[in-house]
């Protein structure tokens, strides 16, 4: 029942279904209702990672090395954990620069270099060819096997004719045709293929379901579940080894290197870059893919070991290739439908890979290899062609055919020598060479074009020598002595034991040497070099992509002049006139609905045109094309640096602003406290005024009262009359004194007082004031002692003001010395460059609490209502102002009941001679008394 025609029919029906899905997907995309705009489709499309290597090869690998098949899935799982940063950055960069392939990415990063783009393309094509061969091998093998249903016979490849006599060749050509139909029906500026992505996602579902169906059938249909299979396997000695780490399943070095390799492969395989980056419609899809994709990998791996063990137990004599167990087990169990499903699943896995991979490679080959060369051949006059879009499509289609033919040739030459997995690992090792240039390129601004070129070349050559050539040697297409004795028989050059490095498997060995050469050259040369302006600007755009706000950042690095018509004409040639006009109209619309005519060919438009072109012919060619129609004024490194500096200046400016606002804040604080002080002063002023008026009212009241008495009683006797008049006079005097003092203090405080500074001999001041107060002392019956040294230096001060201070202190001393043996000592002395005056009494004293407040205005100690001392309370305040005006200090030391000492100091006039008094007799200590 499972005849050849049924199988072929089913296969074509399946591919037809894929086309239908792709067609529907494209239609929906054109209508603006994308079916792939969801994270699940995105994650499923990433599963294009799982090819027939996974579908057939994992079981084969597990049958020989147990869980050694796992690192290939561990790596991507680990890498997915870093996607939110690394992949996000790559996607952003690619979107901003319209990057359409990995070659374009590297070329663009290192200054839009044709040379690098071409190099990457060559490495990618040669490196991936074995991987495509792997798919061809899987399809052709599985096809041959299922054709023989229900017999299980391994196909005999020996002596098969090449090309037209070999059904594998037809398979390759059919795949080429599919790919051309899928991927190059028309040209798209963004290189996005929504329909294709939908079909790939569908294929991922099919291959997963098919594999799980076989897995369930083997585990639960043929055996009694997981435990049953594993239990039975442990009874067979050589199977037990498969279930243990180490030994057959590979040592830790192998595990580590395979994990590392597959971490790089999931990022840098051209088809992974295509689905993950180029076909990405929304970078938020990444967030879900980070866990959905590893989940898919887990699901497709669950049944690998059971199928492998089941196969080994079912075909114990080794006559059936373990790579075919997924297909041969259902066949052996007479399950035609399941076998067909398995075949379709394998076909799904293989076609999905081949289609996406060749589309990615053909885009690269066209944009980064063929077009740059053609454009350089001036005699082709490509510049004058009105529409190049057909040529571009032709080149891509040709490239697809060439790549599949190359895959076929590799399959023919080397395919038989290796198991599926080993072929795949050769390709993994090749694309791993992109790692340093890309990872370095997006995180390190210092990486240069020359460094990247040398690194890539060196790594690629090592790969060629240690992996690709040996694969030919093992297949007999190169002398086997190349492997066993090294090139030219030189032992150190043995390709798989280079420079005598023993003990590593060939993949780890290649990885070690190629990475050493690659990273060494890349980093070493980059460090030795200074990058050019173009490289520098691209490096900044790439490395800082997450910091830039708009995709238009690129246009900042361009300056020149162009015409809209020239740009339009250029674009028309590559995109076709209609598409070009549409694109410009869209652009004009985004610029506030301008008409095409009103568009200015500014840096933004030039950048826009370039990025449109880049989508079609690659960034390096686009750059060259744009350069042909615009007059560009190249930016020097200095200018690029200036542009970059601007950004840092903006930063610095905002920092300045911040500082300014800090200053403002502290100024505000100062202002606030000044204001508070002002309010305080205002309050003090109010207090002062109310105190002054209060002080004035007292004498005024008594003057008025006594005047009225005198006025109302003209017959008052003369004695009474003169007594009352005396009071009036005394109170008037007190009033005058008070007003004078208030005015005086106000003047001093406001700074408008007049000061007559002169050389003063303090002894004279003292003598004059003693004379002035002698009457008071006599009235109070207080003894006054004066201690004055023989010679004293002069001081610079106002004589009258010092008199005022002395009079105040002396009269206070006399006033508050109300006791029979009252005594006041005045001492003049020289102390530390100052002149010191002490007026000490043995009067009532001042309590510590009052000692400071007596210097305030209107402050008198004691209950001022009942026993108000004579005086205004302004004397000490004025005295302190005077002394401090001359740079001195006035203070009091006192104890209640024993007396007070008022002291002040005044600075001695610099260079003043000692004055020896000629009136020394007068100033001798003595007693002034009544
Ligand atoms: P007044 O003109 O009232 O004396 P002052 O400013 O000269 O004003 O003195 C303020 C207050 O300081 C006095 O009222 C008194 O209470 C106190 N005081 C000043 N000198 C002495 C002193 N030698 N002994 C005790 N108290 C004093």
PDB file of N, CA and C and ligand atoms in Angstrom, residues 808 812-813 815-816 841 844-846 854 859-861 869-877 900 902, ligand 1:
ATOM      1  N   UNK A 808      30.227 105.474  81.248  1.00  0.00           N
ATOM      2  CA  UNK A 808      29.147 104.526  81.453  1.00  0.00           C
ATOM      3  C   UNK A 808      29.555 103.469  82.488  1.00  0.00           C
ATOM      4  N   UNK A 812      27.970 103.231  86.183  1.00  0.00           N
ATOM      5  CA  UNK A 812      27.300 101.999  86.565  1.00  0.00           C
ATOM      6  C   UNK A 812      27.895 101.427  87.844  1.00  0.00           C
ATOM      7  N   UNK A 813      29.246 101.415  87.897  1.00  0.00           N
ATOM      8  CA  UNK A 813      29.922 100.846  89.066  1.00  0.00           C
ATOM      9  C   UNK A 813      29.523 101.584  90.331  1.00  0.00           C
ATOM     10  N   UNK A 815      26.794 103.358  90.705  1.00  0.00           N
ATOM     11  CA  UNK A 815      25.357 103.206  90.895  1.00  0.00           C
ATOM     12  C   UNK A 815      25.014 101.911  91.607  1.00  0.00           C
ATOM     13  N   UNK A 816      25.693 100.811  91.175  1.00  0.00           N
ATOM     14  CA  UNK A 816      25.310  99.507  91.725  1.00  0.00           C
ATOM     15  C   UNK A 816      26.225  99.062  92.860  1.00  0.00           C
ATOM     16  N   UNK A 841      33.927  96.502  90.726  1.00  0.00           N
ATOM     17  CA  UNK A 841      33.279  97.050  91.923  1.00  0.00           C
ATOM     18  C   UNK A 841      32.970  95.926  92.873  1.00  0.00           C
ATOM     19  N   UNK A 844      26.426  94.845  93.907  1.00  0.00           N
ATOM     20  CA  UNK A 844      25.438  93.771  94.025  1.00  0.00           C
ATOM     21  C   UNK A 844      25.721  92.574  93.134  1.00  0.00           C
ATOM     22  N   UNK A 845      26.514  92.809  92.082  1.00  0.00           N
ATOM     23  CA  UNK A 845      26.833  91.695  91.178  1.00  0.00           C
ATOM     24  C   UNK A 845      25.706  91.398  90.190  1.00  0.00           C
ATOM     25  N   UNK A 846      26.009  90.542  89.226  1.00  0.00           N
ATOM     26  CA  UNK A 846      25.030  90.198  88.188  1.00  0.00           C
ATOM     27  C   UNK A 846      24.994  88.673  88.071  1.00  0.00           C
ATOM     28  N   UNK A 854      22.481  92.015  79.695  1.00  0.00           N
ATOM     29  CA  UNK A 854      22.619  93.443  80.050  1.00  0.00           C
ATOM     30  C   UNK A 854      23.241  94.251  78.933  1.00  0.00           C
ATOM     31  N   UNK A 859      17.956  96.800  78.298  1.00  0.00           N
ATOM     32  CA  UNK A 859      17.854  95.698  79.231  1.00  0.00           C
ATOM     33  C   UNK A 859      18.448  96.123  80.563  1.00  0.00           C
ATOM     34  N   UNK A 860      17.628  96.068  81.534  1.00  0.00           N
ATOM     35  CA  UNK A 860      18.092  96.363  82.887  1.00  0.00           C
ATOM     36  C   UNK A 860      17.717  95.183  83.747  1.00  0.00           C
ATOM     37  N   UNK A 861      18.609  94.846  84.619  1.00  0.00           N
ATOM     38  CA  UNK A 861      18.360  93.676  85.440  1.00  0.00           C
ATOM     39  C   UNK A 861      17.464  94.038  86.607  1.00  0.00           C
ATOM     40  N   UNK A 869      16.097 100.586  88.011  1.00  0.00           N
ATOM     41  CA  UNK A 869      17.305 101.349  88.279  1.00  0.00           C
ATOM     42  C   UNK A 869      17.309 102.629  87.437  1.00  0.00           C
ATOM     43  N   UNK A 870      17.999 103.580  87.917  1.00  0.00           N
ATOM     44  CA  UNK A 870      18.123 104.790  87.126  1.00  0.00           C
ATOM     45  C   UNK A 870      18.911 104.481  85.868  1.00  0.00           C
ATOM     46  N   UNK A 871      18.599 105.121  84.799  1.00  0.00           N
ATOM     47  CA  UNK A 871      19.322 104.859  83.543  1.00  0.00           C
ATOM     48  C   UNK A 871      18.381 104.360  82.484  1.00  0.00           C
ATOM     49  N   UNK A 872      18.927 104.234  81.277  1.00  0.00           N
ATOM     50  CA  UNK A 872      18.082 103.909  80.145  1.00  0.00           C
ATOM     51  C   UNK A 872      18.186 102.461  79.699  1.00  0.00           C
ATOM     52  N   UNK A 873      19.244 101.771  80.139  1.00  0.00           N
ATOM     53  CA  UNK A 873      19.461 100.404  79.649  1.00  0.00           C
ATOM     54  C   UNK A 873      20.130 100.398  78.292  1.00  0.00           C
ATOM     55  N   UNK A 874      20.578 101.568  77.862  1.00  0.00           N
ATOM     56  CA  UNK A 874      21.232 101.612  76.536  1.00  0.00           C
ATOM     57  C   UNK A 874      22.741 101.733  76.645  1.00  0.00           C
ATOM     58  N   UNK A 875      23.219 102.121  77.848  1.00  0.00           N
ATOM     59  CA  UNK A 875      24.639 102.426  78.032  1.00  0.00           C
ATOM     60  C   UNK A 875      25.559 101.306  77.594  1.00  0.00           C
ATOM     61  N   UNK A 876      25.322 100.095  78.101  1.00  0.00           N
ATOM     62  CA  UNK A 876      26.232  98.994  77.789  1.00  0.00           C
ATOM     63  C   UNK A 876      26.164  98.600  76.313  1.00  0.00           C
ATOM     64  N   UNK A 877      24.937  98.702  75.762  1.00  0.00           N
ATOM     65  CA  UNK A 877      24.803  98.367  74.345  1.00  0.00           C
ATOM     66  C   UNK A 877      25.653  99.298  73.493  1.00  0.00           C
ATOM     67  N   UNK A 900      31.083  93.114  90.426  1.00  0.00           N
ATOM     68  CA  UNK A 900      31.241  92.838  88.999  1.00  0.00           C
ATOM     69  C   UNK A 900      32.499  93.507  88.495  1.00  0.00           C
ATOM     70  N   UNK A 902      33.787  94.874  84.852  1.00  0.00           N
ATOM     71  CA  UNK A 902      33.619  95.108  83.413  1.00  0.00           C
ATOM     72  C   UNK A 902      34.988  95.336  82.816  1.00  0.00           C
TER      73      UNK A 902
HETATM   74  P1  LIG B   1      21.725 101.860  82.565  1.00  0.00           P
HETATM   75  O1  LIG B   1      21.823 103.127  81.830  1.00  0.00           O
HETATM   76  O2  LIG B   1      20.367 101.464  82.947  1.00  0.00           O
HETATM   77  O3  LIG B   1      22.756 101.647  83.578  1.00  0.00           O
HETATM   78  P2  LIG B   1      23.365 100.002  81.168  1.00  0.00           P
HETATM   79  O4  LIG B   1      23.277  99.405  79.770  1.00  0.00           O
HETATM   80  O5  LIG B   1      24.549 100.809  81.439  1.00  0.00           O
HETATM   81  O6  LIG B   1      22.042 100.813  81.432  1.00  0.00           O
HETATM   82  O7  LIG B   1      23.231  98.818  82.198  1.00  0.00           O
HETATM   83  C1  LIG B   1      22.262  97.840  81.993  1.00  0.00           C
HETATM   84  C2  LIG B   1      22.008  97.079  83.251  1.00  0.00           C
HETATM   85  O8  LIG B   1      23.175  96.282  83.592  1.00  0.00           O
HETATM   86  C3  LIG B   1      21.756  97.911  84.457  1.00  0.00           C
HETATM   87  O9  LIG B   1      20.419  98.336  84.530  1.00  0.00           O
HETATM   88  C4  LIG B   1      22.112  96.963  85.569  1.00  0.00           C
HETATM   89  O10 LIG B   1      21.039  96.133  85.839  1.00  0.00           O
HETATM   90  C5  LIG B   1      23.247  96.149  84.999  1.00  0.00           C
HETATM   91  N1  LIG B   1      24.557  96.634  85.449  1.00  0.00           N
HETATM   92  C6  LIG B   1      25.361  97.451  84.729  1.00  0.00           C
HETATM   93  N2  LIG B   1      26.536  97.656  85.428  1.00  0.00           N
HETATM   94  C7  LIG B   1      26.448  96.962  86.594  1.00  0.00           C
HETATM   95  C8  LIG B   1      27.306  96.781  87.754  1.00  0.00           C
HETATM   96  N3  LIG B   1      28.507  97.363  87.833  1.00  0.00           N
HETATM   97  N4  LIG B   1      26.887  95.997  88.791  1.00  0.00           N
HETATM   98  C9  LIG B   1      25.659  95.411  88.721  1.00  0.00           C
HETATM   99  N5  LIG B   1      24.787  95.519  87.647  1.00  0.00           N
HETATM  100  C10 LIG B   1      25.177  96.307  86.622  1.00  0.00           C
END
